[in-house]
Amino acid sequence: GQNIDQPTEMTATEGAIVQINCTYQTSGFNGLFWYQQHAGEAPTFLSYNVLDGLEEKGRFSSFLSRSKGYSYLLLKELQMKDSASYLCAVLGSARQLTFGSGTQLTVLP
Amino acid sequence: DADVTQTPRNRITKTGKRIMLECSQTKGHDRMYWYRQDPGLGLQLIYYSFDVKDINKGEISDGYSVSRQAQAKFSLSLESAIPNQTALYFCATSDGVGNEQFFGPGTRLTVL
């Protein structure tokens, strides 16, 4: 079966750094995605990790440890517009993307 | 123009009615997907198609059916809608298994 865990909610201050964790147990592993979803809108792609290590893209970075079944999304220099839900999703052996329930991030001024 | 479009954007219907949600894409992708999202939850895969002749059930396919009319079109049907199918439905496309999925704007379906 597939199991993906991430915190339900997080709060951080504008300009700060926040780390959103994701742990997973899946049948096979072919990569891990992070998506951002604003309320009532479609998810948009942030990052993809298939090998261990850190991928950096502007203010956002994503880390993967396959041996630990663990990933995190790091957001730097937080802005108000970063308030959104962040979805961790794993591509398993069945060629399907399994999503976590999402972490609702609130950025406070 | 949007690359992935969904119609209708909002729909209210009654229990027992047949409903079709349509998805079209201009990205030229072979792979298309249908997901549903319930409040406060992630996306659950209903059906996916890797080309016109390849259609597969996802984790929650019961009560749903699909049709891939062409590379660019993928429709989701609820043969007899029930209230617990009230949700936000997203269509998505990709051009490879390990590649990002591009999502349509979503269809908000309410079954009374």
CSV table of C-alpha atoms in Angstrom, one decimal:
chain,number,residue,atom,x,y,z
A,1,GLY,CA,0.0,0.0,0.0
A,2,GLN,CA,0.9,3.6,-0.1
A,3,ASN,CA,1.2,5.9,2.9
A,4,ILE,CA,2.3,9.5,2.8
A,5,ASP,CA,2.5,11.7,5.9
A,6,GLN,CA,2.9,15.4,6.1
A,7,PRO,CA,1.9,17.9,8.8
A,8,THR,CA,-1.6,19.3,8.4
A,9,GLU,CA,-0.8,22.9,9.2
A,10,MET,CA,2.2,25.2,9.7
A,11,THR,CA,2.5,28.9,10.4
A,12,ALA,CA,5.5,31.1,9.7
A,13,THR,CA,6.4,34.8,9.5
A,14,GLU,CA,7.1,36.8,6.4
A,15,GLY,CA,10.8,36.8,5.6
A,16,ALA,CA,11.5,33.6,7.6
A,17,ILE,CA,12.4,30.1,6.5
A,18,VAL,CA,10.1,27.1,6.8
A,19,GLN,CA,10.6,23.4,6.3
A,20,ILE,CA,7.7,21.1,5.4
A,21,ASN,CA,8.4,17.5,5.9
A,22,CYS,CA,7.0,14.4,4.1
A,23,THR,CA,7.5,10.8,5.0
A,24,TYR,CA,6.4,8.0,2.8
A,25,GLN,CA,6.0,4.2,2.5
A,26,THR,CA,5.2,3.1,-1.0
A,27,SER,CA,5.3,0.1,-3.2
A,28,GLY,CA,8.3,1.0,-5.3
A,29,PHE,CA,9.7,4.4,-5.9
A,30,ASN,CA,10.1,6.4,-9.0
A,31,GLY,CA,10.4,9.9,-7.7
A,32,LEU,CA,8.8,12.5,-5.4
A,33,PHE,CA,7.0,15.7,-6.4
A,34,TRP,CA,6.1,18.8,-4.5
A,35,TYR,CA,3.1,20.9,-5.7
A,36,GLN,CA,1.7,24.2,-4.4
A,37,GLN,CA,-2.0,24.7,-4.4
A,38,HIS,CA,-3.8,28.0,-3.5
A,39,ALA,CA,-7.3,27.7,-2.2
A,40,GLY,CA,-9.8,26.8,-5.0
A,41,GLU,CA,-7.1,26.6,-7.6
A,42,ALA,CA,-5.2,23.9,-9.5
A,43,PRO,CA,-2.0,22.5,-8.1
A,44,THR,CA,1.2,23.8,-9.7
A,45,PHE,CA,4.5,22.0,-9.9
A,46,LEU,CA,7.4,23.0,-7.6
A,47,SER,CA,10.0,20.3,-7.7
A,48,TYR,CA,10.9,16.7,-8.5
A,49,ASN,CA,13.4,14.5,-6.8
A,50,VAL,CA,14.4,11.0,-7.8
A,51,LEU,CA,17.9,10.8,-6.4
A,52,ASP,CA,19.1,11.5,-2.9
A,53,GLY,CA,20.1,15.1,-2.2
A,54,LEU,CA,19.0,18.6,-2.4
A,55,GLU,CA,17.5,20.3,-5.4
A,56,GLU,CA,17.5,24.1,-5.3
A,57,LYS,CA,15.2,26.4,-7.4
A,58,GLY,CA,15.2,30.0,-6.4
A,59,ARG,CA,13.6,30.4,-3.0
A,60,PHE,CA,12.4,26.8,-2.9
A,61,SER,CA,14.6,23.7,-2.3
A,62,SER,CA,13.6,20.1,-2.0
A,63,PHE,CA,15.5,17.3,-0.3
A,64,LEU,CA,15.2,13.5,-0.7
A,65,SER,CA,16.5,10.6,1.3
A,66,ARG,CA,15.3,7.3,-0.3
A,67,SER,CA,16.7,5.1,2.4
A,68,LYS,CA,14.7,7.0,5.1
A,69,GLY,CA,11.6,7.5,3.0
A,70,TYR,CA,11.8,11.2,3.7
A,71,SER,CA,11.7,14.5,1.9
A,72,TYR,CA,11.3,18.1,2.8
A,73,LEU,CA,10.5,21.3,1.0
A,74,LEU,CA,12.4,24.4,2.2
A,75,LEU,CA,10.9,27.8,1.6
A,76,LYS,CA,13.2,30.8,2.1
A,77,GLU,CA,12.4,34.5,2.4
A,78,LEU,CA,8.8,33.8,2.9
A,79,GLN,CA,6.2,36.0,1.2
A,80,MET,CA,2.6,36.5,1.9
A,81,LYS,CA,1.8,34.9,-1.5
A,82,ASP,CA,3.4,31.7,-0.2
A,83,SER,CA,0.4,31.0,1.9
A,84,ALA,CA,-1.0,27.9,0.3
A,85,SER,CA,-1.3,24.1,0.6
A,86,TYR,CA,1.8,22.2,-0.2
A,87,LEU,CA,1.3,18.7,-1.5
A,88,CYS,CA,3.9,15.9,-1.4
A,89,ALA,CA,3.3,13.2,-4.0
A,90,VAL,CA,5.2,9.9,-4.7
A,91,LEU,CA,5.4,8.1,-8.0
A,92,GLY,CA,5.2,4.4,-7.1
A,93,SER,CA,5.8,1.3,-9.1
A,94,ALA,CA,2.3,1.3,-10.5
A,95,ARG,CA,3.0,4.4,-12.5
A,96,GLN,CA,0.5,6.3,-10.3
A,97,LEU,CA,1.1,9.5,-8.4
A,98,THR,CA,0.0,9.2,-4.8
A,99,PHE,CA,-0.6,12.5,-3.0
A,100,GLY,CA,-0.3,13.3,0.7
A,101,SER,CA,-3.2,15.3,2.3
A,102,GLY,CA,-1.2,18.5,2.0
A,103,THR,CA,0.3,21.0,4.5
A,104,GLN,CA,-1.6,24.3,4.8
A,105,LEU,CA,1.0,27.0,5.3
A,106,THR,CA,0.0,30.4,6.6
A,107,VAL,CA,2.4,33.2,6.3
A,108,LEU,CA,1.9,36.0,8.9
A,109,PRO,CA,3.0,39.6,8.4
B,1,ASP,CA,-5.4,30.4,-23.7
B,2,ALA,CA,-5.2,27.7,-21.0
B,3,ASP,CA,-3.3,24.5,-22.0
B,4,VAL,CA,-5.7,22.3,-20.0
B,5,THR,CA,-9.4,23.2,-19.9
B,6,GLN,CA,-12.3,21.6,-18.0
B,7,THR,CA,-16.0,22.0,-18.6
B,8,PRO,CA,-18.2,22.7,-16.8
B,9,ARG,CA,-16.4,24.7,-14.0
B,10,ASN,CA,-19.3,24.3,-11.6
B,11,ARG,CA,-22.2,21.8,-11.6
B,12,ILE,CA,-25.0,21.1,-9.2
B,13,THR,CA,-27.0,18.0,-9.9
B,14,LYS,CA,-29.3,15.6,-8.1
B,15,THR,CA,-28.8,12.0,-6.9
B,16,GLY,CA,-29.2,9.5,-9.6
B,17,LYS,CA,-28.4,11.8,-12.5
B,18,ARG,CA,-25.7,11.0,-15.1
B,19,ILE,CA,-23.0,13.6,-15.3
B,20,MET,CA,-20.1,14.0,-17.7
B,21,LEU,CA,-17.1,16.1,-17.0
B,22,GLU,CA,-14.9,17.0,-20.0
B,23,CYS,CA,-11.2,17.7,-20.2
B,24,SER,CA,-9.3,19.0,-23.2
B,25,GLN,CA,-5.6,19.8,-23.6
B,26,THR,CA,-3.4,21.6,-26.2
B,27,LYS,CA,-0.1,20.5,-24.8
B,28,GLY,CA,0.2,17.5,-27.0
B,29,HIS,CA,0.7,15.1,-24.1
B,30,ASP,CA,-0.2,11.5,-24.3
B,31,ARG,CA,-0.9,10.9,-20.6
B,32,MET,CA,-4.1,12.2,-19.0
B,33,TYR,CA,-5.5,11.8,-15.5
B,34,TRP,CA,-8.6,12.4,-13.5
B,35,TYR,CA,-8.4,13.2,-9.7
B,36,ARG,CA,-10.9,14.2,-7.1
B,37,GLN,CA,-10.1,16.3,-4.1
B,38,ASP,CA,-12.3,16.5,-0.9
B,39,PRO,CA,-12.0,19.4,1.5
B,40,GLY,CA,-8.7,19.3,3.4
B,41,LEU,CA,-7.5,16.3,1.6
B,42,GLY,CA,-5.0,15.6,-1.1
B,43,LEU,CA,-5.8,14.4,-4.6
B,44,GLN,CA,-7.1,10.8,-5.2
B,45,LEU,CA,-6.6,9.2,-8.6
B,46,ILE,CA,-9.8,8.1,-10.3
B,47,TYR,CA,-8.6,7.0,-13.8
B,48,TYR,CA,-5.6,7.5,-16.0
B,49,SER,CA,-4.8,7.0,-19.6
B,50,PHE,CA,-1.3,6.8,-21.2
B,51,ASP,CA,-2.7,6.9,-24.8
B,52,VAL,CA,-6.0,6.5,-26.6
B,53,LYS,CA,-6.1,2.7,-26.2
B,54,ASP,CA,-4.6,2.5,-22.7
B,55,ILE,CA,-7.0,3.3,-19.8
B,56,ASN,CA,-6.4,2.3,-16.3
B,57,LYS,CA,-8.3,2.4,-13.0
B,58,GLY,CA,-6.9,4.5,-10.2
B,59,GLU,CA,-7.4,4.1,-6.5
B,60,ILE,CA,-11.1,5.2,-6.4
B,61,SER,CA,-12.6,4.2,-9.7
B,62,ASP,CA,-15.9,2.7,-8.4
B,63,GLY,CA,-18.9,4.8,-9.5
B,64,TYR,CA,-16.9,6.4,-12.3
B,65,SER,CA,-16.1,5.7,-16.0
B,66,VAL,CA,-14.0,7.4,-18.6
B,67,SER,CA,-13.6,7.8,-22.3
B,68,ARG,CA,-10.5,8.9,-24.2
B,69,GLN,CA,-12.0,10.2,-27.4
B,70,ALA,CA,-8.7,11.5,-28.8
B,71,GLN,CA,-5.2,12.3,-27.6
B,72,ALA,CA,-6.5,15.8,-26.5
B,73,LYS,CA,-9.8,14.7,-24.9
B,74,PHE,CA,-10.5,12.7,-21.7
B,75,SER,CA,-14.0,12.6,-20.2
B,76,LEU,CA,-15.1,11.4,-16.8
B,77,SER,CA,-18.7,10.2,-16.3
B,78,LEU,CA,-20.7,9.5,-13.2
B,79,GLU,CA,-23.3,7.1,-14.3
B,80,SER,CA,-25.6,7.6,-11.3
B,81,ALA,CA,-24.4,10.5,-9.1
B,82,ILE,CA,-24.5,10.2,-5.3
B,83,PRO,CA,-23.9,12.9,-2.6
B,84,ASN,CA,-20.5,11.5,-1.5
B,85,GLN,CA,-19.2,12.3,-5.0
B,86,THR,CA,-19.5,15.9,-4.2
B,87,ALA,CA,-15.9,17.1,-4.6
B,88,LEU,CA,-13.5,19.2,-6.7
B,89,TYR,CA,-12.4,17.3,-9.8
B,90,PHE,CA,-9.1,17.9,-11.6
B,91,CYS,CA,-7.9,16.7,-14.9
B,92,ALA,CA,-4.1,16.6,-15.5
B,93,THR,CA,-1.7,15.8,-18.3
B,94,SER,CA,1.9,14.8,-18.6
B,95,ASP,CA,4.4,13.8,-21.3
B,96,GLY,CA,6.1,11.1,-19.3
B,97,VAL,CA,5.8,9.0,-16.1
B,98,GLY,CA,8.5,11.0,-14.3
B,99,ASN,CA,7.5,14.3,-15.6
B,100,GLU,CA,5.4,17.0,-13.9
B,101,GLN,CA,1.7,16.9,-14.3
B,102,PHE,CA,-0.2,20.0,-15.5
B,103,PHE,CA,-3.6,20.5,-14.0
B,104,GLY,CA,-6.7,22.0,-15.3
B,105,PRO,CA,-8.6,24.6,-13.3
B,106,GLY,CA,-11.0,22.0,-11.8
B,107,THR,CA,-14.7,21.3,-11.8
B,108,ARG,CA,-16.7,21.8,-8.6
B,109,LEU,CA,-19.4,19.2,-8.5
B,110,THR,CA,-22.2,19.2,-6.0
B,111,VAL,CA,-24.6,16.2,-5.8
B,112,LEU,CA,-27.8,16.9,-3.8
